[in-house]
Amino acid sequence: MSANSSSTAAALALIADDMQGMDRVIAQRLKSEVPLVSQVSQYIIAAGGKRLRPALLLLMCGALGYRGEQRFNLAAVVEFIHTATLLHDDVVDESTLRRGRATANEAFGNPASVLVGDFLYSRAFQMMVEAGDMRIMQTLAEATNVIAEGEVLQLMNMHDASLSEEGYLLVIRSKTAKLFEASARLAALLAQSSPEVEKSCADYGQALGTAFQVIDDVLDYDGDVSEMGKNLGDDLREGKATLPLIIAMQRGTEAERNTIREAIETGGTANMAQIIAIVQNTGALLATRDAAAAEARRALNTLQALPQNIYSNALQQLASQLLERRF
């Protein structure tokens, strides 16, 4: 086990009982009289993953001293929203592999994946209403809307080799970081924290989520399929101009730029080995990791506003160790 894996495991061990509480809510709220709904939902939920978004909510609740039952409900809501986005993402991206096994759309077909994603969104909204707090509903409704906008932005940017760093960051802050941000903010709302602490929590979530996605984009050119649970080069195959490619085009020769540009515009991976070499030789991977490091440092700075305890220490570990992430 790597240092990063053990560090993450130690942080998650703190909330093991809380995660079981969330799992009980998930099992109860996934029930449906329509068998296919339960079948597809259970399939993707059972695929695993670290569940970092609900874990972030639960760790932040621990840091802020909130121990109410509502934390389980909202952690489940966050996981349902995230799972719904995965179902829809894989259909849009025509993905066949996630977390080392067939995607739901590969196993059950596109129509079932889209419609069960809709079920999870609507179930999440039923549950957030039960919280009876307008700020909580506002936070989750806004996050869901921004995530959808991020998905559309990404779709518009497909096969666009002229995408800027600013455009790239806008997509990942909408599509990925927004739910991290909302998860951390929800804990502050449950704990009835001050506006200043609430902002620090939200900023931590946004920075952590941004760093997480930037590193994920590095791994598409510097990862291991068995560790990642997805196919190397998937982003390029989908025509995504991620930060490693954007930087490589800025730094490369005209011929290297043309090679990357053509691959993005066509979604071709025939020159994948050459493109990986370009990304590495131009220092684009290191520069992308530096960008993730800046976000991780921003996350660490926000924690100064939180009480010092084992939970806030765990949040610090998550940000500090993110750069060693290999999967």
Short mmCIF file of C-alpha atoms in Angstrom, two decimals:
data_model
loop_
_atom_site.label_atom_id
_atom_site.label_comp_id
_atom_site.label_asym_id
_atom_site.label_seq_id
_atom_site.Cartn_x
_atom_site.Cartn_y
_atom_site.Cartn_z
CA MET A 1 0.00 0.00 0.00
CA SER A 2 1.38 3.39 -0.99
CA ALA A 3 1.84 6.25 1.47
CA ASN A 4 -1.08 7.98 -0.18
CA SER A 5 -3.33 4.92 0.06
CA SER A 6 -2.53 4.40 3.75
CA SER A 7 -3.02 8.11 4.48
CA THR A 8 -6.40 8.13 2.75
CA ALA A 9 -7.36 4.88 4.49
CA ALA A 10 -6.48 6.39 7.87
CA ALA A 11 -8.65 9.41 7.17
CA LEU A 12 -11.57 7.25 6.05
CA ALA A 13 -11.17 4.94 9.05
CA LEU A 14 -12.22 7.85 11.27
CA ILE A 15 -15.64 7.90 9.66
CA ALA A 16 -16.09 4.17 9.06
CA ASP A 17 -19.15 4.04 11.34
CA ASP A 18 -20.57 7.17 9.71
CA MET A 19 -20.12 5.66 6.25
CA GLN A 20 -22.03 2.58 7.43
CA GLY A 21 -24.79 4.91 8.59
CA MET A 22 -24.86 6.45 5.12
CA ASP A 23 -24.91 2.98 3.53
CA ARG A 24 -28.01 2.09 5.55
CA VAL A 25 -29.76 5.18 4.19
CA ILE A 26 -28.63 4.36 0.64
CA ALA A 27 -29.93 0.78 0.89
CA GLN A 28 -33.27 2.01 2.18
CA ARG A 29 -33.70 4.81 -0.38
CA LEU A 30 -32.63 2.77 -3.41
CA LYS A 31 -35.70 0.58 -3.04
CA SER A 32 -38.09 0.84 -5.96
CA GLU A 33 -41.08 -1.14 -7.16
CA VAL A 34 -39.46 -1.11 -10.61
CA PRO A 35 -36.86 -3.93 -10.56
CA LEU A 36 -34.56 -2.42 -13.21
CA VAL A 37 -34.21 0.79 -11.19
CA SER A 38 -32.91 -1.12 -8.17
CA GLN A 39 -30.76 -3.39 -10.32
CA VAL A 40 -28.90 -0.62 -12.16
CA SER A 41 -28.63 1.56 -9.05
CA GLN A 42 -27.18 -1.27 -6.99
CA TYR A 43 -24.79 -2.16 -9.81
CA ILE A 44 -23.11 1.24 -9.94
CA ILE A 45 -23.24 1.88 -6.17
CA ALA A 46 -21.62 -1.53 -5.60
CA ALA A 47 -18.79 -0.61 -8.00
CA GLY A 48 -17.13 1.00 -5.01
CA GLY A 49 -14.65 3.84 -5.15
CA LYS A 50 -13.54 5.90 -2.18
CA ARG A 51 -16.78 7.92 -2.04
CA LEU A 52 -14.73 11.02 -1.39
CA ARG A 53 -17.63 13.46 -1.67
CA PRO A 54 -19.80 12.00 1.12
CA ALA A 55 -16.62 11.23 3.07
CA LEU A 56 -15.69 14.91 2.83
CA LEU A 57 -19.11 15.88 4.20
CA LEU A 58 -18.78 13.44 7.11
CA LEU A 59 -15.18 14.44 7.92
CA MET A 60 -16.15 18.09 7.88
CA CYS A 61 -19.11 17.35 10.16
CA GLY A 62 -16.64 15.69 12.55
CA ALA A 63 -14.29 18.67 12.39
CA LEU A 64 -17.16 21.07 13.18
CA GLY A 65 -18.63 18.88 15.93
CA TYR A 66 -21.95 18.03 14.23
CA ARG A 67 -23.19 14.54 15.16
CA GLY A 68 -26.85 14.74 14.12
CA GLU A 69 -28.57 12.03 12.08
CA GLN A 70 -29.09 14.36 9.14
CA ARG A 71 -25.43 13.93 8.17
CA PHE A 72 -26.21 10.38 6.98
CA ASN A 73 -29.13 11.57 4.86
CA LEU A 74 -27.16 14.34 3.17
CA ALA A 75 -24.12 12.13 2.63
CA ALA A 76 -26.43 9.73 0.78
CA VAL A 77 -27.89 12.63 -1.22
CA VAL A 78 -24.40 13.66 -2.32
CA GLU A 79 -23.57 10.09 -3.33
CA PHE A 80 -26.83 9.77 -5.29
CA ILE A 81 -26.13 13.00 -7.19
CA HIS A 82 -22.58 11.87 -7.96
CA THR A 83 -23.76 8.43 -9.06
CA ALA A 84 -26.37 9.99 -11.35
CA THR A 85 -23.68 12.11 -12.99
CA LEU A 86 -21.55 8.99 -13.55
CA LEU A 87 -24.44 7.18 -15.24
CA HIS A 88 -25.05 10.11 -17.57
CA ASP A 89 -21.32 10.79 -18.13
CA ASP A 90 -20.62 7.26 -19.27
CA VAL A 91 -23.47 7.40 -21.77
CA VAL A 92 -22.30 10.74 -23.19
CA ASP A 93 -18.66 9.62 -23.29
CA GLU A 94 -19.54 6.14 -24.60
CA SER A 95 -17.35 4.72 -21.84
CA THR A 96 -17.09 0.96 -21.43
CA LEU A 97 -14.95 0.68 -18.29
CA ARG A 98 -15.17 2.32 -14.87
CA ARG A 99 -13.40 1.22 -11.68
CA GLY A 100 -12.17 -1.87 -13.45
CA ARG A 101 -15.46 -3.27 -14.67
CA ALA A 102 -18.10 -2.67 -17.33
CA THR A 103 -20.01 0.61 -17.06
CA ALA A 104 -23.76 0.47 -16.44
CA ASN A 105 -24.45 1.57 -20.01
CA GLU A 106 -22.26 -1.27 -21.26
CA ALA A 107 -24.06 -3.76 -19.01
CA PHE A 108 -27.66 -2.52 -19.25
CA GLY A 109 -27.75 -0.17 -22.26
CA ASN A 110 -27.93 3.60 -22.64
CA PRO A 111 -31.70 4.06 -22.05
CA ALA A 112 -31.62 2.28 -18.69
CA SER A 113 -28.55 4.23 -17.55
CA VAL A 114 -30.04 7.61 -18.43
CA LEU A 115 -33.42 6.89 -16.85
CA VAL A 116 -31.99 5.40 -13.66
CA GLY A 117 -29.71 8.46 -13.43
CA ASP A 118 -32.90 10.54 -13.55
CA PHE A 119 -34.37 8.40 -10.77
CA LEU A 120 -31.31 9.01 -8.57
CA TYR A 121 -31.49 12.77 -9.15
CA SER A 122 -35.18 12.89 -8.26
CA ARG A 123 -34.70 10.64 -5.20
CA ALA A 124 -31.89 12.94 -4.05
CA PHE A 125 -34.23 15.92 -4.30
CA GLN A 126 -36.91 14.10 -2.30
CA MET A 127 -34.35 13.48 0.44
CA MET A 128 -32.94 17.01 0.52
CA VAL A 129 -36.44 18.41 1.00
CA GLU A 130 -36.74 16.20 4.09
CA ALA A 131 -33.85 18.11 5.63
CA GLY A 132 -36.27 21.05 5.97
CA ASP A 133 -33.57 23.70 5.52
CA MET A 134 -33.81 26.20 2.67
CA ARG A 135 -30.05 26.87 2.60
CA ILE A 136 -29.33 23.15 2.28
CA MET A 137 -31.82 22.82 -0.56
CA GLN A 138 -30.40 25.92 -2.22
CA THR A 139 -26.84 24.60 -1.98
CA LEU A 140 -27.69 21.21 -3.48
CA ALA A 141 -29.99 22.62 -6.16
CA GLU A 142 -27.33 25.11 -7.25
CA ALA A 143 -24.62 22.44 -7.26
CA THR A 144 -26.72 20.10 -9.39
CA ASN A 145 -27.45 22.89 -11.85
CA VAL A 146 -23.81 23.97 -12.09
CA ILE A 147 -22.71 20.35 -12.62
CA ALA A 148 -25.19 20.07 -15.51
CA GLU A 149 -23.82 23.30 -16.99
CA GLY A 150 -20.31 21.89 -16.65
CA GLU A 151 -21.36 18.77 -18.53
CA VAL A 152 -22.77 20.87 -21.37
CA LEU A 153 -19.63 23.03 -21.42
CA GLN A 154 -17.49 19.93 -21.69
CA LEU A 155 -19.65 18.65 -24.52
CA MET A 156 -19.24 21.96 -26.36
CA ASN A 157 -15.46 21.76 -25.86
CA MET A 158 -15.13 18.24 -27.25
CA HIS A 159 -12.60 18.07 -30.08
CA ASP A 160 -11.69 21.74 -29.58
CA ALA A 161 -7.89 21.96 -29.65
CA SER A 162 -8.00 25.72 -28.98
CA LEU A 163 -9.41 25.36 -25.45
CA SER A 164 -7.55 27.63 -23.00
CA GLU A 165 -6.44 26.86 -19.45
CA GLU A 166 -9.19 29.18 -18.22
CA GLY A 167 -11.80 27.28 -20.21
CA TYR A 168 -10.49 23.98 -18.90
CA LEU A 169 -10.62 25.16 -15.28
CA LEU A 170 -14.16 26.47 -15.73
CA VAL A 171 -15.29 23.01 -16.81
CA ILE A 172 -13.67 21.10 -13.94
CA ARG A 173 -14.72 23.62 -11.30
CA SER A 174 -18.29 23.21 -12.54
CA LYS A 175 -18.33 19.52 -13.39
CA THR A 176 -16.19 18.06 -10.59
CA ALA A 177 -15.23 20.57 -7.91
CA LYS A 178 -18.75 21.94 -7.39
CA LEU A 179 -20.02 18.80 -5.63
CA PHE A 180 -16.90 18.71 -3.42
CA GLU A 181 -17.60 22.35 -2.56
CA ALA A 182 -21.26 21.65 -1.82
CA SER A 183 -20.40 18.62 0.34
CA ALA A 184 -18.10 20.68 2.56
CA ARG A 185 -20.57 23.59 2.72
CA LEU A 186 -23.39 21.26 3.78
CA ALA A 187 -21.41 20.22 6.85
CA ALA A 188 -21.03 23.86 7.85
CA LEU A 189 -24.76 24.43 7.36
CA LEU A 190 -25.63 21.39 9.48
CA ALA A 191 -23.28 22.62 12.21
CA GLN A 192 -24.76 26.13 11.97
CA SER A 193 -21.26 27.54 11.54
CA SER A 194 -20.46 31.21 11.04
CA PRO A 195 -20.44 32.61 7.47
CA GLU A 196 -16.64 32.79 7.67
CA VAL A 197 -16.27 29.11 8.57
CA GLU A 198 -18.86 28.15 5.96
CA LYS A 199 -16.84 29.95 3.28
CA SER A 200 -13.63 28.28 4.42
CA CYS A 201 -15.29 24.86 4.22
CA ALA A 202 -16.66 25.57 0.74
CA ASP A 203 -13.28 26.90 -0.44
CA TYR A 204 -11.57 23.77 0.88
CA GLY A 205 -14.00 21.56 -1.03
CA GLN A 206 -13.57 23.50 -4.26
CA ALA A 207 -9.77 23.46 -4.06
CA LEU A 208 -9.65 19.75 -3.14
CA GLY A 209 -12.05 18.84 -5.95
CA THR A 210 -10.08 20.88 -8.48
CA ALA A 211 -6.78 19.26 -7.46
CA PHE A 212 -8.43 15.82 -7.58
CA GLN A 213 -9.60 16.32 -11.17
CA VAL A 214 -6.33 17.86 -12.37
CA ILE A 215 -4.41 14.85 -11.05
CA ASP A 216 -7.00 12.55 -12.65
CA ASP A 217 -6.24 14.19 -15.98
CA VAL A 218 -2.51 13.61 -15.43
CA LEU A 219 -3.16 9.90 -14.93
CA ASP A 220 -4.64 9.58 -18.42
CA TYR A 221 -1.06 10.07 -19.69
CA ASP A 222 0.91 8.77 -16.72
CA GLY A 223 -1.17 6.05 -15.13
CA ASP A 224 -1.64 2.30 -15.01
CA VAL A 225 -4.84 0.73 -16.32
CA SER A 226 -4.96 -1.87 -13.53
CA GLU A 227 -4.65 0.88 -10.90
CA MET A 228 -6.97 3.41 -12.55
CA GLY A 229 -9.84 1.12 -13.47
CA LYS A 230 -10.27 2.87 -16.80
CA ASN A 231 -8.59 2.75 -20.18
CA LEU A 232 -5.44 4.80 -20.71
CA GLY A 233 -6.10 7.48 -23.32
CA ASP A 234 -9.86 7.62 -22.73
CA ASP A 235 -9.80 11.42 -22.46
CA LEU A 236 -8.03 11.78 -25.80
CA ARG A 237 -10.34 9.23 -27.42
CA GLU A 238 -13.27 11.40 -26.32
CA GLY A 239 -11.63 14.51 -27.77
CA LYS A 240 -10.99 16.18 -24.42
CA ALA A 241 -8.32 18.89 -24.35
CA THR A 242 -7.17 18.45 -20.75
CA LEU A 243 -4.45 20.45 -19.03
CA PRO A 244 -1.51 18.14 -19.92
CA LEU A 245 -2.37 18.51 -23.62
CA ILE A 246 -3.02 22.26 -23.38
CA ILE A 247 0.39 22.85 -21.78
CA ALA A 248 2.14 20.46 -24.17
CA MET A 249 0.75 22.41 -27.13
CA GLN A 250 1.93 25.67 -25.57
CA ARG A 251 5.47 24.32 -25.11
CA GLY A 252 5.90 21.92 -28.03
CA THR A 253 7.21 22.43 -31.54
CA GLU A 254 4.87 23.17 -34.42
CA ALA A 255 4.99 19.51 -35.45
CA GLU A 256 4.20 18.38 -31.90
CA ARG A 257 1.32 20.85 -31.68
CA ASN A 258 -0.08 19.55 -34.94
CA THR A 259 0.12 15.95 -33.71
CA ILE A 260 -1.81 16.75 -30.53
CA ARG A 261 -4.26 19.04 -32.33
CA GLU A 262 -5.13 16.37 -34.88
CA ALA A 263 -5.62 13.76 -32.14
CA ILE A 264 -7.98 16.03 -30.19
CA GLU A 265 -9.97 17.02 -33.26
CA THR A 266 -10.38 13.44 -34.49
CA GLY A 267 -10.36 11.54 -31.20
CA GLY A 268 -7.63 9.39 -32.64
CA THR A 269 -5.31 7.39 -30.39
CA ALA A 270 -3.12 5.83 -33.08
CA ASN A 271 -0.29 8.17 -32.04
CA MET A 272 -0.90 7.70 -28.31
CA ALA A 273 2.67 6.63 -27.53
CA GLN A 274 4.02 9.65 -29.40
CA ILE A 275 1.62 12.01 -27.63
CA ILE A 276 2.55 10.60 -24.21
CA ALA A 277 6.20 11.21 -25.10
CA ILE A 278 5.43 14.80 -26.12
CA VAL A 279 3.50 15.44 -22.90
CA GLN A 280 6.39 14.07 -20.86
CA ASN A 281 9.23 15.70 -22.82
CA THR A 282 7.67 19.18 -22.75
CA GLY A 283 7.33 19.03 -18.96
CA ALA A 284 3.54 19.26 -19.29
CA LEU A 285 2.92 16.51 -16.72
CA LEU A 286 5.11 18.23 -14.14
CA ALA A 287 3.46 21.58 -14.85
CA THR A 288 0.02 20.00 -14.47
CA ARG A 289 1.04 18.45 -11.15
CA ASP A 290 2.29 21.91 -10.09
CA ALA A 291 -1.17 23.29 -10.89
CA ALA A 292 -2.71 20.60 -8.70
CA ALA A 293 -0.19 21.43 -5.96
CA ALA A 294 -1.30 25.06 -5.98
CA GLU A 295 -4.90 23.94 -5.43
CA ALA A 296 -3.84 21.55 -2.67
CA ARG A 297 -2.01 24.38 -0.90
CA ARG A 298 -5.11 26.55 -1.24
CA ALA A 299 -7.14 23.78 0.40
CA LEU A 300 -4.66 23.51 3.26
CA ASN A 301 -4.77 27.27 3.90
CA THR A 302 -8.54 27.22 4.37
CA LEU A 303 -8.29 24.70 7.22
CA GLN A 304 -6.84 27.35 9.53
CA ALA A 305 -10.40 28.55 10.15
CA LEU A 306 -11.51 25.15 11.46
CA PRO A 307 -11.16 23.71 14.99
CA GLN A 308 -8.04 21.59 15.43
CA ASN A 309 -9.01 17.95 16.00
CA ILE A 310 -8.52 14.51 14.50
CA TYR A 311 -11.06 15.22 11.75
CA SER A 312 -9.49 18.47 10.60
CA ASN A 313 -6.12 16.69 10.72
CA ALA A 314 -7.56 14.05 8.41
CA LEU A 315 -8.76 16.76 6.03
CA GLN A 316 -5.23 18.12 6.06
CA GLN A 317 -3.86 14.67 5.18
CA LEU A 318 -6.27 14.32 2.26
CA ALA A 319 -5.06 17.58 0.73
CA SER A 320 -1.39 16.94 1.48
CA GLN A 321 -1.32 13.43 0.05
CA LEU A 322 -3.47 14.08 -3.02
CA LEU A 323 -0.43 14.67 -5.21
CA GLU A 324 0.72 11.09 -4.73
CA ARG A 325 -2.58 9.77 -6.03
CA ARG A 326 -2.14 6.95 -8.52
CA PHE A 327 -5.73 5.89 -9.02
#
